[in-house]
Coordinates of C-alpha atoms in Angstrom, one line a residue:
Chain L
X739 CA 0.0 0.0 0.0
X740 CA 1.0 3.4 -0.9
X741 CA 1.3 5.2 2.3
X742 CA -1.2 8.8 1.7
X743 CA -0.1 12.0 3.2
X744 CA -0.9 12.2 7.0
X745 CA -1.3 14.9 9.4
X746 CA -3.9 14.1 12.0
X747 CA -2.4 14.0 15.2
X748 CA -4.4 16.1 17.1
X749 CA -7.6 13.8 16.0
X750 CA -5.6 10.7 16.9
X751 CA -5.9 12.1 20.5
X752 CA -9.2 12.7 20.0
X753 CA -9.6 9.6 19.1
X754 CA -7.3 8.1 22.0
X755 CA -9.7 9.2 24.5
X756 CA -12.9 8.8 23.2
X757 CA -11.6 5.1 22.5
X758 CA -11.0 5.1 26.2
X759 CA -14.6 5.9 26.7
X760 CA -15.3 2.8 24.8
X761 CA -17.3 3.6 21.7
X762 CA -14.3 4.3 18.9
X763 CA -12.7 1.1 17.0
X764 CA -9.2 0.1 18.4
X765 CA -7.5 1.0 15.0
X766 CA -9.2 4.3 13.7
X767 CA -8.6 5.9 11.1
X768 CA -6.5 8.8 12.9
X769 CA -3.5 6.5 14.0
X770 CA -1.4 7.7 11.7
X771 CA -3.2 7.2 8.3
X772 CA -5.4 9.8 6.6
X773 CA -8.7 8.8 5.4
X774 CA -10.1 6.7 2.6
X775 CA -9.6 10.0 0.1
X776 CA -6.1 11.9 1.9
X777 CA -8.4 13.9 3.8
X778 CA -6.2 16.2 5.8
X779 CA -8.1 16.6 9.3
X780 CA -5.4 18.8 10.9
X781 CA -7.6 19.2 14.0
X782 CA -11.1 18.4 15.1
X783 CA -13.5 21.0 14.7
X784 CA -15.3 19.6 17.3
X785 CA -14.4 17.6 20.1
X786 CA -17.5 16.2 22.0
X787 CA -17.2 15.0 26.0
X788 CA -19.4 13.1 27.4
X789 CA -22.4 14.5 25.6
X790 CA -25.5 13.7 27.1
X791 CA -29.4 15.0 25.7
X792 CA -32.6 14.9 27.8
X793 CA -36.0 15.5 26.6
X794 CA -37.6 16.2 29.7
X795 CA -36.7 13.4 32.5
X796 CA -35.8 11.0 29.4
X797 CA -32.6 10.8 28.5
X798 CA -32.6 10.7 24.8
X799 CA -28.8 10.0 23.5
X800 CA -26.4 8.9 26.3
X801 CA -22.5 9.3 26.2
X802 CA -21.2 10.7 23.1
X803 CA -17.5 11.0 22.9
X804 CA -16.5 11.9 19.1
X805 CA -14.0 14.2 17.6
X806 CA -15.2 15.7 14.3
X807 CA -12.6 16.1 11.7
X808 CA -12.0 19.4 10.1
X809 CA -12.4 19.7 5.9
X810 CA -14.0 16.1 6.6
X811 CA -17.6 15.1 5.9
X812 CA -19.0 13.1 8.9
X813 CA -22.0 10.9 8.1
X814 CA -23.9 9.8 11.4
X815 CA -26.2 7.1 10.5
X816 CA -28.3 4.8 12.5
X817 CA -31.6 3.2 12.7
X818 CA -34.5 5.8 13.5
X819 CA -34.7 7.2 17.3
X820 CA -31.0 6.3 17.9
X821 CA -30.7 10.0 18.6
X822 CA -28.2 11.0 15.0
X823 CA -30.4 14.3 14.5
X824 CA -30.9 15.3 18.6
X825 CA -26.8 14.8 18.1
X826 CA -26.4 17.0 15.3
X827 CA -28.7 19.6 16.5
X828 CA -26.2 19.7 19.5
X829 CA -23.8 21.0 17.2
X830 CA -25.5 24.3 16.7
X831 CA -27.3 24.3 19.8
X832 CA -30.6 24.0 17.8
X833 CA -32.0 22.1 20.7
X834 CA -31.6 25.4 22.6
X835 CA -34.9 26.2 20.8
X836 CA -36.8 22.9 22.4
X837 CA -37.6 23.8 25.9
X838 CA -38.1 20.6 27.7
X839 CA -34.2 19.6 26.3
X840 CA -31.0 19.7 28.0
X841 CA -27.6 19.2 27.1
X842 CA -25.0 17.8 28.9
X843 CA -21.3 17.4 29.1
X844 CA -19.1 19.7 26.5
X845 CA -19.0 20.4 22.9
X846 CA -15.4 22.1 22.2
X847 CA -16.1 24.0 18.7
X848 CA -12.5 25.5 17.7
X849 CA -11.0 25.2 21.6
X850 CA -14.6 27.0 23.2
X851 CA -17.2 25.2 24.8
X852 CA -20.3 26.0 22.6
X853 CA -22.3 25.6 25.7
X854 CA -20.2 28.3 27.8
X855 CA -21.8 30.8 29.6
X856 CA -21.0 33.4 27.5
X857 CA -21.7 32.1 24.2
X858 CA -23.7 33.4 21.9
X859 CA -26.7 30.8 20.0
X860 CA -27.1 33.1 17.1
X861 CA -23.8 33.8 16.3
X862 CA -22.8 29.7 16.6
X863 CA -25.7 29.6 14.4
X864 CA -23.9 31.8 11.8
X865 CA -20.9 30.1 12.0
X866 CA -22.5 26.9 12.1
X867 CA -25.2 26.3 9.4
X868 CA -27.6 24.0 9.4
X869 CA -29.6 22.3 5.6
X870 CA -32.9 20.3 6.8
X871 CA -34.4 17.5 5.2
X872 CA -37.6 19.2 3.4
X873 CA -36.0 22.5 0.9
X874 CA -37.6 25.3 3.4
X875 CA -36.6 28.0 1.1
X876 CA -38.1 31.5 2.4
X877 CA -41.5 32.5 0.4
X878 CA -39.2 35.4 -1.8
X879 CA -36.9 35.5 -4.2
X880 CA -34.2 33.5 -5.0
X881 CA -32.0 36.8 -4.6
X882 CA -33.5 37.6 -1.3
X883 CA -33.3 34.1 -0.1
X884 CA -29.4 34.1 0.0
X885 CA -29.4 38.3 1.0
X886 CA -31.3 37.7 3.8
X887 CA -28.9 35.9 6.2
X888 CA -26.3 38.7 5.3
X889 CA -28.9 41.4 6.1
X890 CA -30.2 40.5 9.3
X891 CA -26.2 40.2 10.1
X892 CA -25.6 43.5 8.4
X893 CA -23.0 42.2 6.4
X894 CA -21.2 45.0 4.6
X895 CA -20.0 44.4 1.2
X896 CA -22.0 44.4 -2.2
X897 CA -24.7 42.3 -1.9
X898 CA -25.0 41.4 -5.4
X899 CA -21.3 39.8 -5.2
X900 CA -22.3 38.2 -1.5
X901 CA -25.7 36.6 -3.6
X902 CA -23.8 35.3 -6.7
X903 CA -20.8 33.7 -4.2
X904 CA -23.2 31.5 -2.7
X905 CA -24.9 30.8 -5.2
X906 CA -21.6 29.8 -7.4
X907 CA -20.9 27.8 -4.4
X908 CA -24.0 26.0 -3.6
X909 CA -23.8 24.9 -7.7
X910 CA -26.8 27.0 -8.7
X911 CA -25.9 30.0 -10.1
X912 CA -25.5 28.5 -13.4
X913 CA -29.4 27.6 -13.1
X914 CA -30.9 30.7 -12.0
X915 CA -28.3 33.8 -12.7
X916 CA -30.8 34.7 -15.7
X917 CA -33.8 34.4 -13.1
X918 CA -33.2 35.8 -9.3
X919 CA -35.9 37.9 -9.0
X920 CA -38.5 34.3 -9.7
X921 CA -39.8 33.1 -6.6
X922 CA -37.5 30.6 -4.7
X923 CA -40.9 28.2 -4.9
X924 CA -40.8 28.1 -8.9
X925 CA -37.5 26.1 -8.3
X926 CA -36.9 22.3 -8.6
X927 CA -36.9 20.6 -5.3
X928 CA -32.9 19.6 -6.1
X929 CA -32.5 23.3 -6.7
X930 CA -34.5 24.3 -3.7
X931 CA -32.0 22.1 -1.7
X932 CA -28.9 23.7 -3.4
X933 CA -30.6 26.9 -2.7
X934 CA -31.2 26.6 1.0
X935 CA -27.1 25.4 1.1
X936 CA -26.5 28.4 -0.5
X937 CA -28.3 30.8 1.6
X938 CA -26.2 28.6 4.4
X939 CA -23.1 29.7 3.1
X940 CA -23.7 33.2 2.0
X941 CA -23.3 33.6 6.1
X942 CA -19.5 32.1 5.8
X943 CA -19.9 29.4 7.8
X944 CA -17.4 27.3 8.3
X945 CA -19.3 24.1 9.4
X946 CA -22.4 23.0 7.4
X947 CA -24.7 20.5 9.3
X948 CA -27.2 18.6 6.9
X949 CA -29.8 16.7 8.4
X950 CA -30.8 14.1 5.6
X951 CA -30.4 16.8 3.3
X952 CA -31.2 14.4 0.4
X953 CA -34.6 12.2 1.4
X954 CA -37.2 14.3 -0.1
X955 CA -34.8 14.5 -3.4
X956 CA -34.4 12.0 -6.8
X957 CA -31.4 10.2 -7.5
X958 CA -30.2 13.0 -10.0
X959 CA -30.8 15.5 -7.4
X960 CA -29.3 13.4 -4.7
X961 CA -26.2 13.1 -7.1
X962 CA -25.5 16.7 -7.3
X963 CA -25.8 17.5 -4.0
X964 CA -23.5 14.7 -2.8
X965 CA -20.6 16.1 -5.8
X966 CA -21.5 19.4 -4.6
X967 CA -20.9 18.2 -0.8
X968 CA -17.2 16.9 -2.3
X969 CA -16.2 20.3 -3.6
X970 CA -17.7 22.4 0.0
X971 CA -15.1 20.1 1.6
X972 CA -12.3 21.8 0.4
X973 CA -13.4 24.8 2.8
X974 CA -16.0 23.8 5.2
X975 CA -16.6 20.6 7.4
X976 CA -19.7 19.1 6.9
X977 CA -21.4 16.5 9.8
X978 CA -24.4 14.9 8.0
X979 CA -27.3 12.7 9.1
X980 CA -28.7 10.6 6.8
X981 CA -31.1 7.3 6.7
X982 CA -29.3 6.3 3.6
X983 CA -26.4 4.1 4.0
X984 CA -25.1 4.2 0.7
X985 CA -25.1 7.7 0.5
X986 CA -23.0 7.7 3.9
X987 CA -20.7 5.3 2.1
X988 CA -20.1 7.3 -0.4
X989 CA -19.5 10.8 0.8
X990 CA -18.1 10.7 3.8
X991 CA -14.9 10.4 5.0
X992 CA -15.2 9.0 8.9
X993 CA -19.0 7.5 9.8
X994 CA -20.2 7.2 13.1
X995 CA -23.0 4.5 13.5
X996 CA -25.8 5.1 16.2
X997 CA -28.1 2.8 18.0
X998 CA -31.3 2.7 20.0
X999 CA -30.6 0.6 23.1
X1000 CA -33.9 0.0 25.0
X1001 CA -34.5 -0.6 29.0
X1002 CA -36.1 -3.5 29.9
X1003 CA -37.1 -2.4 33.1
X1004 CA -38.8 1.4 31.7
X1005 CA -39.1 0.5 27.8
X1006 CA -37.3 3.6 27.4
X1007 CA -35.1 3.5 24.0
X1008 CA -31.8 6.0 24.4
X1009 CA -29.3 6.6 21.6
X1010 CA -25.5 5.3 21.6
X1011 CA -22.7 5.6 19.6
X1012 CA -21.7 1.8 18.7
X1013 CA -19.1 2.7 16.0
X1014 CA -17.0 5.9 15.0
X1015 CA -14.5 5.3 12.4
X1016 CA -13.0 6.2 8.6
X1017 CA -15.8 5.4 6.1
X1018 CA -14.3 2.7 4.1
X1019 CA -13.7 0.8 7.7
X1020 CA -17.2 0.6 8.7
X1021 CA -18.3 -0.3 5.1
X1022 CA -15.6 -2.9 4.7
X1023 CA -14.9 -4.4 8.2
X1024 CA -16.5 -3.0 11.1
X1025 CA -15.4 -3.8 14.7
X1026 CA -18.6 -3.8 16.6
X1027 CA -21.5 -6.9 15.6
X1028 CA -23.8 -4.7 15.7
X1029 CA -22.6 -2.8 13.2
X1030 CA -22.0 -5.4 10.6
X1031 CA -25.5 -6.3 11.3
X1032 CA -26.5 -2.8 10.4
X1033 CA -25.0 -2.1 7.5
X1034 CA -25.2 -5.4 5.9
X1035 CA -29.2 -4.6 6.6
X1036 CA -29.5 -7.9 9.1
X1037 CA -31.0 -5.8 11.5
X1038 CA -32.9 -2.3 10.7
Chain W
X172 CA -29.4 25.5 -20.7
X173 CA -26.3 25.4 -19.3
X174 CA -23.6 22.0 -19.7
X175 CA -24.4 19.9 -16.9
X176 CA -21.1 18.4 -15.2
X177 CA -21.2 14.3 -14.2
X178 CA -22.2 13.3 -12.1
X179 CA -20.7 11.1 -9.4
X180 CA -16.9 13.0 -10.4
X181 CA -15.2 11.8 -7.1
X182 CA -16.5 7.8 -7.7
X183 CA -15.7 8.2 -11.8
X184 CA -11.9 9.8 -10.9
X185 CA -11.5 6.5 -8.5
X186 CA -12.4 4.1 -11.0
X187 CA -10.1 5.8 -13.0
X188 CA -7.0 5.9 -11.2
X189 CA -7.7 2.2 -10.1
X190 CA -7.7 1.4 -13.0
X191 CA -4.5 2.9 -14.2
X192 CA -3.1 1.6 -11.4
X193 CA -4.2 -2.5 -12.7
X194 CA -3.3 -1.3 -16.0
X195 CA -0.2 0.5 -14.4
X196 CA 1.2 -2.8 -13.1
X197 CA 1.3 -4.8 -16.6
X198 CA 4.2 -1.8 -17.4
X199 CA 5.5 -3.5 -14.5
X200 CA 5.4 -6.7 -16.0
X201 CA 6.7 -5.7 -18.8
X202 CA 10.0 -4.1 -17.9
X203 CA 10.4 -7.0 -15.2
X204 CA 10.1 -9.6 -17.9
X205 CA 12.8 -7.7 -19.5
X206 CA 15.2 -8.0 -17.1
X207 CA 14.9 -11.6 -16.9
X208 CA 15.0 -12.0 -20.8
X209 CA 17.7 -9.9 -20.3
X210 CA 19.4 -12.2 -17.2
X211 CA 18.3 -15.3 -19.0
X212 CA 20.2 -14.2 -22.0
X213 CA 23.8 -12.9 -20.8
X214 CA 23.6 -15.4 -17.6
X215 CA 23.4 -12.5 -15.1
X216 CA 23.2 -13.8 -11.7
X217 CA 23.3 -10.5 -10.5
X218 CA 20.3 -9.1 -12.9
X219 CA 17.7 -12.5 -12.1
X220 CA 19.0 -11.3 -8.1
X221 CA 17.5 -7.8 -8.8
X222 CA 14.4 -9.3 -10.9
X223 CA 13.5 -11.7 -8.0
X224 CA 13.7 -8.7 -4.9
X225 CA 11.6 -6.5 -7.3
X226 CA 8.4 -8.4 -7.3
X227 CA 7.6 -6.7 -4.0
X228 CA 7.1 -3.6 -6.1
X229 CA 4.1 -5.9 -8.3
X230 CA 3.0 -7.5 -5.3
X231 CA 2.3 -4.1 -3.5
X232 CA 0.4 -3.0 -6.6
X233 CA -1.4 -6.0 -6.4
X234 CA -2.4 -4.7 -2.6
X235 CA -3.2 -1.3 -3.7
X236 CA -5.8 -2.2 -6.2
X237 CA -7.4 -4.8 -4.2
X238 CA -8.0 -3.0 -1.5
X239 CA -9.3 0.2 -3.7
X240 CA -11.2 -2.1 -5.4
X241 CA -13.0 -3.7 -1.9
X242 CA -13.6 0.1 -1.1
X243 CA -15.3 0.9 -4.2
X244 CA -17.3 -2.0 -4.4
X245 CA -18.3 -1.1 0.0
X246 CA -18.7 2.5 -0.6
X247 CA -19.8 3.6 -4.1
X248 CA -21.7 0.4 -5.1
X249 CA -20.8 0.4 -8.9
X250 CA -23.4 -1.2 -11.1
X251 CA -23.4 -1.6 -14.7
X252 CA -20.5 -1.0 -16.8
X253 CA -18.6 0.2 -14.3
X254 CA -19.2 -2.9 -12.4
X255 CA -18.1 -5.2 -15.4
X256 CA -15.0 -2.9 -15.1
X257 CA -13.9 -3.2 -11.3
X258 CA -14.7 -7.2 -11.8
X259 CA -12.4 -7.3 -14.7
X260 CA -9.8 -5.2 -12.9
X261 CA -9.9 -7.3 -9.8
X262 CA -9.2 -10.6 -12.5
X263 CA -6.4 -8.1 -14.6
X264 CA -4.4 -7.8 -11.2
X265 CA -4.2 -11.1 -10.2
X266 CA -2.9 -11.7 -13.6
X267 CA -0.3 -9.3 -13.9
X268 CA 0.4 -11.0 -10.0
X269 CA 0.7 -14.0 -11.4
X270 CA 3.1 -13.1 -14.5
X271 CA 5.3 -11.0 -12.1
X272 CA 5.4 -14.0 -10.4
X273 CA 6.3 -16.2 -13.7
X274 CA 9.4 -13.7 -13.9
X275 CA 10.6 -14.7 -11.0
X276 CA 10.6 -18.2 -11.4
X277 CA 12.8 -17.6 -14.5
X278 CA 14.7 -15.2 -12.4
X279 CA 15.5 -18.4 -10.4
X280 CA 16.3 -20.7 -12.6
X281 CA 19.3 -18.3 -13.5
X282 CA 21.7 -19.7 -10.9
X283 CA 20.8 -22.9 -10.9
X284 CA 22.0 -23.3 -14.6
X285 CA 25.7 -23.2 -13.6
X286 CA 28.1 -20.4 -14.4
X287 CA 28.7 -21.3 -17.4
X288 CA 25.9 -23.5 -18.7
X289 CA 26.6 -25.9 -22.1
X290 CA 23.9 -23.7 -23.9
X291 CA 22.1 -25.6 -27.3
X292 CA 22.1 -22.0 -29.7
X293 CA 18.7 -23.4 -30.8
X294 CA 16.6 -24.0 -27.9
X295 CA 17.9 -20.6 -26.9
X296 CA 16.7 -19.1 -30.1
X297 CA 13.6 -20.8 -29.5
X298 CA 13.1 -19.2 -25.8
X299 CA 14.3 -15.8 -26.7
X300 CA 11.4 -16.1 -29.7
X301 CA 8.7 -17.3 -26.4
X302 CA 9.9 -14.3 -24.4
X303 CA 9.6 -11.4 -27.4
X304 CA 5.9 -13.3 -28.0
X305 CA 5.1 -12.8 -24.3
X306 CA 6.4 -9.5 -23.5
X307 CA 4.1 -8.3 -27.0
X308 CA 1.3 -10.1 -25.7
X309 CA 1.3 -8.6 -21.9
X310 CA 1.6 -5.0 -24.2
X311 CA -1.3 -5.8 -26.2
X312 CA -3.4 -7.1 -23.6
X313 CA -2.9 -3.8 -22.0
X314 CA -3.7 -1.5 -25.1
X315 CA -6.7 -3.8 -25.6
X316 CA -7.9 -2.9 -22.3
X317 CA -7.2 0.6 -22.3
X318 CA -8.8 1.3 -25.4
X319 CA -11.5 -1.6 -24.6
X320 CA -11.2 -3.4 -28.1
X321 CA -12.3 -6.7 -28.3
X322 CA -10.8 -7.0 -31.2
X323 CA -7.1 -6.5 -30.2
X324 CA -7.6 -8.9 -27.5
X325 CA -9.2 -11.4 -29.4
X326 CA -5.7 -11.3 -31.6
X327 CA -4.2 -12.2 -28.3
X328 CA -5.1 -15.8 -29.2
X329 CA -3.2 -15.9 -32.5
X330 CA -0.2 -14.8 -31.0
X331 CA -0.7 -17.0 -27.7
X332 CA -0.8 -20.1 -30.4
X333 CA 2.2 -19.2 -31.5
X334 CA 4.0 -19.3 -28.1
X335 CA 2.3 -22.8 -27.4
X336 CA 3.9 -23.9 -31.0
X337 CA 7.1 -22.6 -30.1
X338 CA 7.1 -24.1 -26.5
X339 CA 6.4 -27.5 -28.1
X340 CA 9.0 -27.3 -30.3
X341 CA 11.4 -26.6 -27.2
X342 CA 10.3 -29.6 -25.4
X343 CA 10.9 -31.7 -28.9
X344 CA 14.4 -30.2 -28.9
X345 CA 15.0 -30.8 -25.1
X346 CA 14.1 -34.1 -25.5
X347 CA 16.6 -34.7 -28.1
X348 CA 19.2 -32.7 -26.9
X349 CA 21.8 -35.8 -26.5
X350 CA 23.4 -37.7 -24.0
X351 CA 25.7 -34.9 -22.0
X352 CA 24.6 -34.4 -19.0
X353 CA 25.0 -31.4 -18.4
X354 CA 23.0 -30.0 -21.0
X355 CA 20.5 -32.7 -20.2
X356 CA 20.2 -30.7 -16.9
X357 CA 20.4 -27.1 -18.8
X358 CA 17.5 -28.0 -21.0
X359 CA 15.4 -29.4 -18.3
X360 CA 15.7 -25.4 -16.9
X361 CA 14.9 -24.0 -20.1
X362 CA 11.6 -26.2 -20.4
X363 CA 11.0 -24.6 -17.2
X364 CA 11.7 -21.1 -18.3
X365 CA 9.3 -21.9 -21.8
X366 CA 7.3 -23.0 -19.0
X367 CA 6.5 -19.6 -17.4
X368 CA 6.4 -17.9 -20.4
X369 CA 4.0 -19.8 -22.1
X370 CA 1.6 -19.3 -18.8
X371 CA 2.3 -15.4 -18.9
X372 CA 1.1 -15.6 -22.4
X373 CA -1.9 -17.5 -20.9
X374 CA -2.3 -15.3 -18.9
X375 CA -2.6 -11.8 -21.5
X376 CA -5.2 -13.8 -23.2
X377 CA -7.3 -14.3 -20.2
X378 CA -7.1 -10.2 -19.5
X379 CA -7.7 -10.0 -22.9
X380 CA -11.2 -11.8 -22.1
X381 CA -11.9 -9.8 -19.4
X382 CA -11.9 -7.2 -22.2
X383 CA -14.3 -8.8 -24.2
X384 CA -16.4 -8.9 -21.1
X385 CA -16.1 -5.2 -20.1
X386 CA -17.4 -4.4 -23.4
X387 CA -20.2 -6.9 -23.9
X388 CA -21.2 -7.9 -20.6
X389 CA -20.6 -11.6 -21.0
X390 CA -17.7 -14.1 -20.2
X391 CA -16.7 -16.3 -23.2
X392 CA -13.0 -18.1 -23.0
X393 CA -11.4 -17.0 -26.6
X394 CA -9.9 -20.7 -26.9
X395 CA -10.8 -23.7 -24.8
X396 CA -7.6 -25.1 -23.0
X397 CA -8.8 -28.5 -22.4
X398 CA -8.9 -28.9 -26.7
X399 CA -5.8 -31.6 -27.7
X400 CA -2.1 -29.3 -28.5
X401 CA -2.3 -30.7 -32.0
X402 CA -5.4 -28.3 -32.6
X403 CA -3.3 -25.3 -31.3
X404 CA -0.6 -25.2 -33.8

């Protein structure tokens, strides 16, 4: 084997200690080889401790301890209720906005607990963008879809150059340069998708979070999100969610694989982390059972 | 409307650069089976020493693409032609594996021929022929998969009968070399060195069949070994 460039250190202690903690293969992908595609994680963007969500009394996902690569794409995937999207909406404290939930233990984003006191929600939120599953482009036009991020923020600059960035980078502007001032609804639901990305970026985030970002779209759709995905690597680190195993498999570069683990004694179902490793590990030759079992489609 | 880019880019530049890698390693071949032509001709010790330590280089190839090709086939799920082309690759390295390792079985036999062996200026003749037939073949079998023409590799055949004549006619002369034995004992090296030539020719005609089978979609062996030699020449 050709030995690929390699300059994750810092996530191999990451990955040390959250291997510690039990729920991270013995051999990651951090000790001392870069992942399936030479991504260069120099550091992890975000390192999580001991993260722990409640829903009221119930605790909803127990225990996560997971470093997020930097320029990486991070697919969490997992059967339904194993708590991947109350994990990624920890990431930009979106469950901030659910009253009855709590987070626990720490989510270092660049060296800062996101949860510190004196944190900001709205300006992690900038920095930190989120893409949902349904297109939920705003009932306006495709130019003030993207301007209104910047506006709110009172972003100075030309806005026409801030609207045609994003939308060159959310691989739209191709599509709809002849046609801003149409109604973001007249759009595809592919483009809608792209769109909403767009208006993501045209905040300069540096992290994009996609929850399933692709289940309402067709395969072509699906196809040009996922290239387009490739490319916003180069400069942003992407975490995404997604039901679809293949589509984990092929974007990402490290997967982490959650499960529901019920109680016997309350019949309450939590979420785990079973698996976090490089992409082509989990697809090839997991470590955990019960992740072969998953992903092999033994057990849903 | 505006010129739609492929799709699946990162997937399509993987399947590429596996399989110049496959394809990659049959230059391998090539100049390795040079070298021992080359050792086998002049009696370099030293030369079949090199030949022999440098199939680690084909063997790691052999690594590389198998594991590239287990990822693809885990992460990106190729179907269709492109699945027809990470089978064939998978079957192309193992061949050009298997000739590297031919090489070095000639590479071996080096030495054991003495320092100065009682050569028979025929046979040789006969074995250098067998070695320019095979190193052509491993070449073609290359271009044909490159440029996916079933037609090149189906002319893979004609030439492989030719090696298989020639090897025959080796065996007739090593049978008849005489009583010396010395060059009893020479000859019965140099039907082992026709030997692993003739299989590395085998062995460009069954890549060449993969070819055939990227392109059409089904397996068909271009001549059937278990027909009788006579029917070969």
């Amino acid at each position: 084997m050709v030995e690929k460039v390699t300059d994750i250190d810092e996530t191999a202690d990451a990955f040390s200690r959250a291997r510690s903690e039990g729920n991270v293969a013995e051999e990651p992908a951090a000790a001392g080889r870069s992942d399936q595609n030479g991504a260069r994680m120099r550091e992890p963007i975000f390192d999580c401790h001991d993260v722990n969500v409640h829903y009221g009394d119930k605790l909803a996902v127990r225990n996560v301890n997971m470093a997020l690569g930097q320029n990486a794409i991070t697919a969490l995937i997992g059967p339904s209720g194993c708590g991947k999207s109350t994990f990624i909406r920890c990431l930009n404290r979106m469950n901030d906005l659910i009253p009855s939930a709590r987070v626990d233990g720490k989510v270092v984003y660049h060296g800062e607990d996101l949860y510190g006191a004196d944190i900001d929600p709205v300006s992690v939120r900038k920095r930190i963008g989120m893409v949902f599953q349904k297109p939920n482009p705003f009932p306006k036009s495709i130019y003030d879809n993207i301007a209104f991020g910047p506006r709110i923020m009172g972003t100075k600059g030309n806005m026409d150059e801030i609207v045609e960035r994003a939308l060159k980078r959310g691989a739209l502007w191709e599509d709809v340069k002849d046609r801003l001032k149409d109604n973001a609804f007249g759009m595809s639901g592919g483009q809608q998708q792209r769109l909403c990305i767009a208006r993501a970026l045209a905040l300069e985030p540096d992290v994009l979070l996609m929850d399933e970002p692709c289940s309402a779209l067709d395969p072509i759709s699906t196809g040009r999100i996922e290239d387009l995905m490739e490319e916003l690597k180069q400069n942003y680190s992407i975490v995404i969610v997604t039901h679809n195993m293949q589509q984990a498999a092929r974007v990402s570069d490290m997967t982490a694989f959650f499960t529901v683990e019920l109680d016997g004694d309350t019949g309450h179902r939590t979420g785990a982390v079973v698996e976090y490793d490089r992409t082509d590990k989990i697809f090839q030759n997991p470590s955990d059972k019960r992740t072969e079992d998953y992903v092999t489609g033994k057990v849903g | 409307m505006p010129v739609r880019p492929a799709l699946r880019t990162r997937f399509q530049e993987e399947l590429r650069t596996l399989e110049d890698q496959a394809l990659g390693a049959l230059d391998m071949v090539v100049s390795t089976l040079d070298r021992a032509l080359e050792a086998l001709s002049h009696q370099d010790v030293e030369l079949a020493s090199i030949v022999i330590h440098d199939d680690d280089r084909i063997d790691g190839r052999f690594l590389e693409v198998h594991q590239g090709i287990l990822s693809l086939l885990a992460l990106q799920a190729p179907v269709a032609s492109d699945l027809r082309v990470v089978a064939a690759l998978l079957h192309t390295i193992k061949h050009a594996e298997r000739m590297g390792d031919q090489c070095v079985n000639i590479a071996k036999l080096i030495p054991l021929s003495g320092h100065e062996p009682p050569r028979n200026k025929q046979l040789m003749e006969l074995i250098e022929q067998m070695g320019v037939l095979a190193r052509s073949e491993v070449k073609q079998a290359k271009q044909a998969f490159a440029l996916r023409d079933v037609e090149v590799a189906e002319d893979l055949v004609r030439q492989d009968q030719r090696i298989n004549k020639l090897n025959r006619d080796a065996f007739k002369l090593g049978v008849e070399i005489g009583t010396d034995e010395d060059t009893r004992e020479w000859a019965m090296h140099m039907m082992l060195v026709a030997r692993a030539l003739e299989r590395i020719g085998d062995n460009a005609v069954d890549i060449g069949e993969q070819v055939a089978f990227v392109v059409t979609g089904l397996f068909r062996e271009f001549s059937d070994a278990s027909r009788s030699a006579q029917h070969d020449s």
